[in-house]
Amino acid sequence: MKITRSVPALAVGAAAMAGTLLTAPPAYAADLHDCWFGGLTSETEEGYYELWGGSCSGFGYANVDVKIRSGTDAGLYHCGHVFPWNGTLEGWRCVVIQP
């Protein structure tokens, strides 16, 4: 095997990987709940909120993202823990990811 042939192939492969990494979406938690409506209740500590949601679907209980699709508090949140029950959701220690 000639090394001169491997070097161009390696360069092409590295460029393809770099392009893929640069266009990757931002990282989110593995678990996600998607709610059609909801809102923030109160700021419990500086920068942390409690939230509620209705007409929700998804999975996960700890370290999850919550997407609220409509209302004044629509956006993407990350919560320390949530309690989903029959399409409703409550979350604690939540921070805003995307308003």
Short mmCIF file of C-alpha atoms in Angstrom, two decimals:
data_model
loop_
_atom_site.label_atom_id
_atom_site.label_comp_id
_atom_site.label_asym_id
_atom_site.label_seq_id
_atom_site.Cartn_x
_atom_site.Cartn_y
_atom_site.Cartn_z
CA MET A 1 0.00 0.00 0.00
CA LYS A 2 1.37 3.37 -0.95
CA ILE A 3 1.12 6.08 1.65
CA THR A 4 0.65 8.75 -1.01
CA ARG A 5 -2.69 7.25 -2.00
CA SER A 6 -3.92 7.07 1.60
CA VAL A 7 -3.18 10.70 2.43
CA PRO A 8 -5.68 12.23 -0.07
CA ALA A 9 -8.36 9.75 1.01
CA LEU A 10 -7.72 10.63 4.64
CA ALA A 11 -7.97 14.35 3.86
CA VAL A 12 -11.29 13.88 2.05
CA GLY A 13 -12.66 11.82 4.94
CA ALA A 14 -11.57 14.39 7.52
CA ALA A 15 -13.17 17.21 5.52
CA ALA A 16 -16.44 15.27 5.28
CA MET A 17 -16.46 14.65 9.05
CA ALA A 18 -15.72 18.31 9.80
CA GLY A 19 -18.58 19.42 7.55
CA THR A 20 -20.96 17.03 9.31
CA LEU A 21 -19.98 18.30 12.75
CA LEU A 22 -20.36 21.94 11.74
CA THR A 23 -23.91 21.41 10.48
CA ALA A 24 -25.09 19.29 13.44
CA PRO A 25 -28.04 20.66 15.44
CA PRO A 26 -27.50 21.77 19.05
CA ALA A 27 -27.52 19.04 21.68
CA TYR A 28 -30.61 18.45 23.80
CA ALA A 29 -31.52 16.06 26.56
CA ALA A 30 -32.33 12.51 25.49
CA ASP A 31 -35.87 12.70 26.90
CA LEU A 32 -38.46 15.19 25.68
CA HIS A 33 -42.06 16.15 26.46
CA ASP A 34 -44.06 18.07 23.86
CA CYS A 35 -47.00 20.13 25.20
CA TRP A 36 -49.56 22.06 23.12
CA PHE A 37 -50.01 24.67 25.85
CA GLY A 38 -48.52 25.53 29.23
CA GLY A 39 -46.65 28.13 31.15
CA LEU A 40 -44.30 29.06 33.94
CA THR A 41 -45.65 29.35 37.46
CA SER A 42 -43.05 30.97 39.65
CA GLU A 43 -39.34 31.56 39.93
CA THR A 44 -38.28 29.25 42.76
CA GLU A 45 -34.60 30.15 42.82
CA GLU A 46 -32.71 32.68 40.79
CA GLY A 47 -32.94 31.48 37.20
CA TYR A 48 -35.08 28.39 37.94
CA TYR A 49 -38.81 28.06 37.30
CA GLU A 50 -41.65 25.65 37.84
CA LEU A 51 -43.74 24.95 34.76
CA TRP A 52 -46.96 23.20 33.79
CA GLY A 53 -48.19 21.81 30.51
CA GLY A 54 -51.37 20.41 29.02
CA SER A 55 -52.06 18.04 26.15
CA CYS A 56 -48.54 16.65 26.49
CA SER A 57 -46.82 13.60 25.08
CA GLY A 58 -43.32 12.30 25.57
CA PHE A 59 -41.18 10.39 28.00
CA GLY A 60 -38.71 10.88 30.79
CA TYR A 61 -38.75 12.02 34.40
CA ALA A 62 -35.33 13.52 35.16
CA ASN A 63 -33.05 15.79 33.14
CA VAL A 64 -35.60 16.34 30.36
CA ASP A 65 -36.51 19.02 27.83
CA VAL A 66 -40.06 20.35 27.61
CA LYS A 67 -41.41 22.05 24.47
CA ILE A 68 -44.43 24.33 25.04
CA ARG A 69 -45.97 25.12 21.65
CA SER A 70 -48.46 27.91 22.41
CA GLY A 71 -49.16 30.66 24.92
CA THR A 72 -47.17 33.53 26.34
CA ASP A 73 -44.53 31.15 27.71
CA ALA A 74 -44.10 29.11 24.51
CA GLY A 75 -40.55 27.85 24.09
CA LEU A 76 -38.10 25.11 24.95
CA TYR A 77 -37.17 24.46 28.58
CA HIS A 78 -34.83 22.07 30.37
CA CYS A 79 -36.11 20.69 33.68
CA GLY A 80 -34.35 18.86 36.48
CA HIS A 81 -37.39 16.65 36.94
CA VAL A 82 -40.97 16.43 35.69
CA PHE A 83 -44.13 14.54 36.58
CA PRO A 84 -46.27 13.58 33.57
CA TRP A 85 -49.80 12.37 34.29
CA ASN A 86 -52.67 11.71 31.85
CA GLY A 87 -51.53 14.28 29.30
CA THR A 88 -50.59 16.92 31.87
CA LEU A 89 -47.14 17.79 33.11
CA GLU A 90 -45.48 19.59 36.00
CA GLY A 91 -41.78 20.44 35.98
CA TRP A 92 -39.32 21.70 38.60
CA ARG A 93 -35.91 23.37 38.39
CA CYS A 94 -36.55 24.43 34.80
CA VAL A 95 -34.43 26.85 32.79
CA VAL A 96 -35.18 28.53 29.47
CA ILE A 97 -33.31 27.09 26.48
CA GLN A 98 -35.15 28.89 23.65
CA PRO A 99 -37.90 31.45 24.35
#
